[in-house]
Structure formats: structure tokens, C-alpha cells
Amino acid sequence: MAGRILVIDDESQITRALRAALTAQGFDIRTANDPEEGLQVFQEWPPDLVITDLMMPGVSGVEVCQTIRRSATTPIIVLSVRDHERSKVEALDAGADDYVTKPFSIQELLARVRAHLRRAPERTENAIATGDFVVDVTAHSVTVQGKEVHLTPKEFDLLAHLARHPGKVLTHRALLTAVWGGQAAHQPEYLRVFVGQLRKKLEGETGRQYIHTEPWIGYRFVPEGWNEEQSGAQ
């Protein structure tokens, strides 16, 4: 599964190690030790996936994610030290798809890279029409009650998976595995962040709620939605 990967990290030993490991797996690699240089490489050499450090001098990893998301849906994995939980959430909000905590296992990172590259072709499926929603995977677009809603790539992947199972309870583990891969099955913070983002965007457009929490179990997607007066019964 060869592909082009851009690594952005101000620590040269990290970029050297990742270049060696990823090249050995058959990937075409470009590295940058400066985030501004990395963004320039991104424009001149569009990669299939980006790995970026979160805490860098000057332009941060969050800003890198925001800049990439303005023009592309390329999968982004951020690297973060363990005690920067808030920064991880900010990066996910900015459009990152995943994060790996430093120090990390090269094998874990390789597994996540492969998982994100495998899931990319899923966006060539047909449109899903259910309730108030049309989720066009080919065009990577979502309309709710005829209004287009802008979603980040991972928000889109999560909504598309929910839309394929309307009315059914999907467990936390099932959602995490389907959208982020098996390595994320025990990281429910992914779901909390992205479900919260989805709710905010969908409810902001329609005033209706579509994702019902099943306490301690998971979530149920209700494509017809319900309003605040009905929410007590939900």
C-alpha cells in the first residue's frame, strides 16, 4: 500500500527515524523540520497523509491542521506529548484525524498510517439518503434538510457510518473501530470530541437533534431528528 507521506517535526531525530521506518515500508517520504516549510511542501507535493508534531515553535501543529483543512481532506496524524491533552482536543477540532502520544512505538504509528490510508477509498461509495440527510460519499458532502453542512474529514466519516445504520444502537467500540481503527477501541475521548462537534454543527443548521446517547453503551442516529420539546422522551 505505497503512498506519499509528509512528516513535519522540529526534532530532526524524529524526522530521520520516521523517514527510515516509512521508507522501509515502501512509502515515498518528504520531511520538514519547520512547519512553514512543511506547508510549502504540502502545496508543491500533495501527500496522501500528513504526520505533524503538535508543539512546534512558530506555527503550531493546530495551525498546520487548520491550514491543510482549508483546501484538502488529506488524513492528518498529530504527534503529542502525554500531558498536552487540551492541545490534542484542539488539534482534533482543527481537523486532525488521529494522534499518537510521544514516546511512541513505530509499529503503532505504522498501523495507524496503514489504517487511515485503507479507509480513504471508502469515500467513493454512493450517496446515502436517510431522513433529513443526504450523505454523498463521492462528493464528500452532507446536506441536512437541503442545507449543506461543512464537516471535517473525520466528522464526515463518523456521520457516514452512523447514516449507514439509522435507528440502530452502535457501541463505542464499534464506532471507534469503524472510524479510527482497532487501535482506538479503548480511546472514547475520540467519540466525545467528534460527536460533540457533529451535534453542534447539525443542530446549528436545523435546531433539531439527531444523535442520541445510549448511556454506557454508545449512540443511536435518528435521521428524522427531534426537537427540544421531544428531547425529554429521548
mmCIF file of C-alpha atoms in Angstrom:
data_model
loop_
_atom_site.group_PDB
_atom_site.id
_atom_site.type_symbol
_atom_site.label_atom_id
_atom_site.label_comp_id
_atom_site.label_asym_id
_atom_site.label_seq_id
_atom_site.Cartn_x
_atom_site.Cartn_y
_atom_site.Cartn_z
ATOM 1 C CA MET A 1 0.000 0.000 0.000
ATOM 2 C CA ALA A 2 2.564 2.577 -1.089
ATOM 3 C CA GLY A 3 1.730 6.241 -0.758
ATOM 4 C CA ARG A 4 3.157 9.703 -0.239
ATOM 5 C CA ILE A 5 3.634 10.828 3.363
ATOM 6 C CA LEU A 6 4.731 14.237 4.624
ATOM 7 C CA VAL A 7 6.340 14.379 8.097
ATOM 8 C CA ILE A 8 6.566 17.766 9.867
ATOM 9 C CA ASP A 9 8.504 17.869 13.149
ATOM 10 C CA ASP A 10 11.047 20.329 14.523
ATOM 11 C CA GLU A 11 13.044 17.461 16.087
ATOM 12 C CA SER A 12 15.411 16.209 13.396
ATOM 13 C CA GLN A 13 15.896 12.850 15.131
ATOM 14 C CA ILE A 14 12.140 12.236 14.838
ATOM 15 C CA THR A 15 12.031 13.068 11.139
ATOM 16 C CA ARG A 16 15.108 10.895 10.484
ATOM 17 C CA ALA A 17 13.603 7.954 12.353
ATOM 18 C CA LEU A 18 10.234 8.266 10.627
ATOM 19 C CA ARG A 19 11.838 8.671 7.207
ATOM 20 C CA ALA A 20 13.788 5.433 7.718
ATOM 21 C CA ALA A 21 10.820 3.472 9.087
ATOM 22 C CA LEU A 22 8.301 4.665 6.497
ATOM 23 C CA THR A 23 10.704 4.324 3.571
ATOM 24 C CA ALA A 24 11.371 0.732 4.636
ATOM 25 C CA GLN A 25 7.622 0.112 4.272
ATOM 26 C CA GLY A 26 7.663 1.373 0.678
ATOM 27 C CA PHE A 27 6.248 4.861 1.282
ATOM 28 C CA ASP A 28 7.503 7.932 -0.570
ATOM 29 C CA ILE A 29 8.548 10.356 2.179
ATOM 30 C CA ARG A 30 9.169 14.087 2.436
ATOM 31 C CA THR A 31 10.192 15.684 5.736
ATOM 32 C CA ALA A 32 10.285 19.238 7.069
ATOM 33 C CA ASN A 33 11.740 20.478 10.361
ATOM 34 C CA ASP A 34 9.863 23.757 10.100
ATOM 35 C CA PRO A 35 6.036 23.945 9.914
ATOM 36 C CA GLU A 36 6.055 26.747 7.344
ATOM 37 C CA GLU A 37 8.389 24.698 5.152
ATOM 38 C CA GLY A 38 6.096 21.709 5.682
ATOM 39 C CA LEU A 39 3.057 23.639 4.458
ATOM 40 C CA GLN A 40 5.004 24.735 1.404
ATOM 41 C CA VAL A 41 5.943 21.121 0.667
ATOM 42 C CA PHE A 42 2.281 20.190 1.103
ATOM 43 C CA GLN A 43 1.292 22.620 -1.657
ATOM 44 C CA GLU A 44 4.082 21.614 -4.037
ATOM 45 C CA TRP A 45 3.971 17.858 -3.366
ATOM 46 C CA PRO A 46 0.429 16.860 -2.253
ATOM 47 C CA PRO A 47 0.802 13.827 0.032
ATOM 48 C CA ASP A 48 -1.651 11.028 0.795
ATOM 49 C CA LEU A 49 -1.160 11.513 4.550
ATOM 50 C CA VAL A 50 0.476 14.043 6.892
ATOM 51 C CA ILE A 51 2.209 13.357 10.214
ATOM 52 C CA THR A 52 2.844 16.539 12.175
ATOM 53 C CA ASP A 53 4.173 17.368 15.614
ATOM 54 C CA LEU A 54 1.717 19.280 17.777
ATOM 55 C CA MET A 55 4.048 21.504 19.784
ATOM 56 C CA MET A 56 6.425 23.407 17.497
ATOM 57 C CA PRO A 57 7.922 26.902 17.687
ATOM 58 C CA GLY A 58 6.212 29.459 15.485
ATOM 59 C CA VAL A 59 3.349 27.803 13.618
ATOM 60 C CA SER A 60 1.793 25.118 15.832
ATOM 61 C CA GLY A 61 0.515 21.721 14.799
ATOM 62 C CA VAL A 62 -3.033 23.004 15.347
ATOM 63 C CA GLU A 63 -2.409 25.793 12.836
ATOM 64 C CA VAL A 64 -0.925 23.261 10.404
ATOM 65 C CA CYS A 65 -4.157 21.242 10.635
ATOM 66 C CA GLN A 66 -6.302 24.339 10.131
ATOM 67 C CA THR A 67 -4.308 25.425 7.077
ATOM 68 C CA ILE A 68 -4.473 21.988 5.439
ATOM 69 C CA ARG A 69 -8.203 21.686 6.127
ATOM 70 C CA ARG A 70 -8.936 24.892 4.229
ATOM 71 C CA SER A 71 -8.063 23.136 0.971
ATOM 72 C CA ALA A 72 -7.756 19.376 1.459
ATOM 73 C CA THR A 73 -9.188 16.298 3.186
ATOM 74 C CA THR A 74 -5.791 14.585 3.495
ATOM 75 C CA PRO A 75 -5.600 12.385 6.639
ATOM 76 C CA ILE A 76 -3.567 14.031 9.421
ATOM 77 C CA ILE A 77 -1.939 12.265 12.372
ATOM 78 C CA VAL A 78 -0.550 14.544 15.093
ATOM 79 C CA LEU A 79 2.270 13.650 17.487
ATOM 80 C CA SER A 80 1.835 14.902 21.049
ATOM 81 C CA VAL A 81 3.476 14.514 24.437
ATOM 82 C CA ARG A 82 1.287 12.889 27.062
ATOM 83 C CA ASP A 83 0.454 15.932 29.223
ATOM 84 C CA HIS A 84 -0.937 18.134 26.431
ATOM 85 C CA GLU A 85 -4.481 16.705 26.423
ATOM 86 C CA ARG A 86 -6.077 20.083 25.695
ATOM 87 C CA SER A 87 -3.839 20.558 22.655
ATOM 88 C CA LYS A 88 -4.864 17.131 21.348
ATOM 89 C CA VAL A 89 -8.526 18.125 21.527
ATOM 90 C CA GLU A 90 -7.735 21.440 19.810
ATOM 91 C CA ALA A 91 -5.976 19.524 17.031
ATOM 92 C CA LEU A 92 -8.963 17.193 16.571
ATOM 93 C CA ASP A 93 -11.238 20.240 16.475
ATOM 94 C CA ALA A 94 -8.956 21.766 13.842
ATOM 95 C CA GLY A 95 -9.339 18.751 11.561
ATOM 96 C CA ALA A 96 -6.739 16.207 12.683
ATOM 97 C CA ASP A 97 -7.859 12.598 12.227
ATOM 98 C CA ASP A 98 -5.773 10.905 14.894
ATOM 99 C CA TYR A 99 -2.965 11.403 17.393
ATOM 100 C CA VAL A 100 -0.083 9.342 18.722
ATOM 101 C CA THR A 101 1.434 10.127 22.108
ATOM 102 C CA LYS A 102 5.208 10.562 22.442
ATOM 103 C CA PRO A 103 7.209 8.488 23.101
ATOM 104 C CA PHE A 104 5.509 6.171 20.642
ATOM 105 C CA SER A 105 6.042 2.776 19.098
ATOM 106 C CA ILE A 106 6.987 2.875 15.418
ATOM 107 C CA GLN A 107 4.824 -0.203 14.895
ATOM 108 C CA GLU A 108 1.790 1.542 16.403
ATOM 109 C CA LEU A 109 2.335 4.567 14.177
ATOM 110 C CA LEU A 110 2.730 2.353 11.097
ATOM 111 C CA ALA A 111 -0.516 0.565 11.967
ATOM 112 C CA ARG A 112 -2.364 3.880 12.191
ATOM 113 C CA VAL A 113 -0.854 5.097 8.922
ATOM 114 C CA ARG A 114 -1.995 1.942 7.142
ATOM 115 C CA ALA A 115 -5.465 2.178 8.682
ATOM 116 C CA HIS A 116 -6.005 5.769 7.524
ATOM 117 C CA LEU A 117 -4.741 5.041 4.024
ATOM 118 C CA ARG A 118 -7.002 1.969 3.781
ATOM 119 C CA ARG A 119 -10.088 3.944 4.746
ATOM 120 C CA ALA A 120 -9.552 6.721 2.212
ATOM 121 C CA PRO A 121 -11.185 4.799 -0.730
ATOM 122 C CA GLU A 122 -14.427 4.451 1.250
ATOM 123 C CA ARG A 123 -15.324 7.947 0.134
ATOM 124 C CA THR A 124 -16.017 6.685 -3.403
ATOM 125 C CA GLU A 125 -19.235 4.951 -2.307
ATOM 126 C CA ASN A 126 -22.703 6.053 -3.420
ATOM 127 C CA ALA A 127 -24.753 8.689 -1.627
ATOM 128 C CA ILE A 128 -26.703 7.707 1.496
ATOM 129 C CA ALA A 129 -30.179 9.257 1.717
ATOM 130 C CA THR A 130 -31.940 8.826 5.059
ATOM 131 C CA GLY A 131 -34.386 11.066 6.906
ATOM 132 C CA ASP A 132 -33.266 14.702 6.741
ATOM 133 C CA PHE A 133 -29.852 13.682 5.371
ATOM 134 C CA VAL A 134 -28.107 13.123 2.071
ATOM 135 C CA VAL A 135 -24.518 11.980 2.662
ATOM 136 C CA ASP A 136 -22.690 11.951 -0.669
ATOM 137 C CA VAL A 137 -19.501 9.986 -0.093
ATOM 138 C CA THR A 138 -18.223 10.557 -3.631
ATOM 139 C CA ALA A 139 -18.516 14.340 -3.344
ATOM 140 C CA HIS A 140 -17.656 14.266 0.374
ATOM 141 C CA SER A 141 -20.663 16.477 1.109
ATOM 142 C CA VAL A 142 -23.567 16.445 3.543
ATOM 143 C CA THR A 143 -26.923 18.160 3.264
ATOM 144 C CA VAL A 144 -29.436 18.334 6.110
ATOM 145 C CA GLN A 145 -32.956 19.448 5.197
ATOM 146 C CA GLY A 146 -31.487 20.599 1.882
ATOM 147 C CA LYS A 147 -28.772 22.745 3.505
ATOM 148 C CA GLU A 148 -25.108 21.861 3.051
ATOM 149 C CA VAL A 149 -23.140 21.393 6.279
ATOM 150 C CA HIS A 150 -19.334 21.629 6.281
ATOM 151 C CA LEU A 151 -17.643 18.792 8.163
ATOM 152 C CA THR A 152 -14.019 17.862 8.740
ATOM 153 C CA PRO A 153 -12.935 14.514 7.223
ATOM 154 C CA LYS A 154 -13.282 12.574 10.466
ATOM 155 C CA GLU A 155 -16.621 14.216 11.301
ATOM 156 C CA PHE A 156 -17.757 13.139 7.839
ATOM 157 C CA ASP A 157 -16.518 9.562 8.329
ATOM 158 C CA LEU A 158 -18.355 9.327 11.654
ATOM 159 C CA LEU A 159 -21.600 10.727 10.264
ATOM 160 C CA ALA A 160 -21.405 8.473 7.199
ATOM 161 C CA HIS A 161 -21.019 5.408 9.425
ATOM 162 C CA LEU A 162 -23.943 6.493 11.600
ATOM 163 C CA ALA A 163 -26.052 7.166 8.488
ATOM 164 C CA ARG A 164 -25.426 3.618 7.241
ATOM 165 C CA HIS A 165 -27.091 2.305 10.435
ATOM 166 C CA PRO A 166 -30.069 4.620 11.088
ATOM 167 C CA GLY A 167 -32.035 3.891 14.238
ATOM 168 C CA LYS A 168 -29.556 1.273 15.478
ATOM 169 C CA VAL A 169 -27.504 1.499 18.650
ATOM 170 C CA LEU A 170 -23.807 1.499 17.760
ATOM 171 C CA THR A 171 -21.459 0.755 20.636
ATOM 172 C CA HIS A 172 -18.491 2.951 21.480
ATOM 173 C CA ARG A 173 -16.136 0.142 20.462
ATOM 174 C CA ALA A 174 -17.901 -0.429 17.127
ATOM 175 C CA LEU A 175 -17.788 3.259 16.221
ATOM 176 C CA LEU A 176 -14.170 3.697 17.271
ATOM 177 C CA THR A 177 -13.091 0.624 15.322
ATOM 178 C CA ALA A 178 -15.053 1.565 12.194
ATOM 179 C CA VAL A 179 -13.882 5.176 12.036
ATOM 180 C CA TRP A 180 -10.430 5.150 13.681
ATOM 181 C CA GLY A 181 -9.364 1.518 13.529
ATOM 182 C CA GLY A 182 -8.951 -1.235 16.119
ATOM 183 C CA GLN A 183 -6.107 0.544 17.917
ATOM 184 C CA ALA A 184 -8.583 3.262 19.038
ATOM 185 C CA ALA A 185 -11.154 0.885 20.557
ATOM 186 C CA HIS A 186 -10.235 1.932 24.101
ATOM 187 C CA GLN A 187 -9.986 5.689 23.495
ATOM 188 C CA PRO A 188 -13.552 7.013 23.952
ATOM 189 C CA GLU A 189 -12.333 10.620 24.058
ATOM 190 C CA TYR A 190 -12.318 10.463 20.243
ATOM 191 C CA LEU A 191 -16.064 9.905 20.255
ATOM 192 C CA ARG A 192 -16.796 12.552 22.877
ATOM 193 C CA VAL A 193 -14.998 15.185 20.835
ATOM 194 C CA PHE A 194 -16.395 14.282 17.434
ATOM 195 C CA VAL A 195 -19.969 13.551 18.498
ATOM 196 C CA GLY A 196 -19.979 16.916 20.272
ATOM 197 C CA GLN A 197 -18.728 18.635 17.125
ATOM 198 C CA LEU A 198 -21.296 16.881 14.943
ATOM 199 C CA ARG A 199 -24.161 17.776 17.260
ATOM 200 C CA LYS A 200 -23.134 21.419 17.347
ATOM 201 C CA LYS A 201 -22.968 21.680 13.551
ATOM 202 C CA LEU A 202 -26.129 19.701 12.787
ATOM 203 C CA GLU A 203 -28.239 21.376 15.468
ATOM 204 C CA GLY A 204 -26.905 24.799 14.486
ATOM 205 C CA GLU A 205 -28.314 24.352 10.997
ATOM 206 C CA THR A 206 -31.681 22.817 11.862
ATOM 207 C CA GLY A 207 -32.489 23.317 15.540
ATOM 208 C CA ARG A 208 -33.112 19.577 15.704
ATOM 209 C CA GLN A 209 -31.154 16.805 17.395
ATOM 210 C CA TYR A 210 -30.030 13.677 15.544
ATOM 211 C CA ILE A 211 -27.551 11.765 17.725
ATOM 212 C CA HIS A 212 -28.998 10.158 20.846
ATOM 213 C CA THR A 213 -26.719 8.968 23.647
ATOM 214 C CA GLU A 214 -27.331 5.451 24.934
ATOM 215 C CA PRO A 215 -25.713 5.725 28.404
ATOM 216 C CA TRP A 216 -22.712 3.437 28.907
ATOM 217 C CA ILE A 217 -23.346 1.775 25.532
ATOM 218 C CA GLY A 218 -22.949 4.097 22.552
ATOM 219 C CA TYR A 219 -25.010 6.258 20.215
ATOM 220 C CA ARG A 220 -28.142 5.974 18.081
ATOM 221 C CA PHE A 221 -28.531 8.045 14.884
ATOM 222 C CA VAL A 222 -32.087 9.338 14.380
ATOM 223 C CA PRO A 223 -32.111 10.755 10.822
ATOM 224 C CA GLU A 224 -35.550 12.367 11.183
ATOM 225 C CA GLY A 225 -34.365 14.188 14.307
ATOM 226 C CA TRP A 226 -36.326 15.543 17.238
ATOM 227 C CA ASN A 227 -36.758 18.975 18.776
ATOM 228 C CA GLU A 228 -36.160 20.194 22.318
ATOM 229 C CA GLU A 229 -39.765 19.556 23.372
ATOM 230 C CA GLN A 230 -39.351 15.914 22.435
ATOM 231 C CA SER A 231 -35.863 15.526 23.906
ATOM 232 C CA GLY A 232 -37.169 14.532 27.334
ATOM 233 C CA ALA A 233 -38.572 11.391 25.755
ATOM 234 C CA GLN A 234 -35.288 10.660 24.011
#
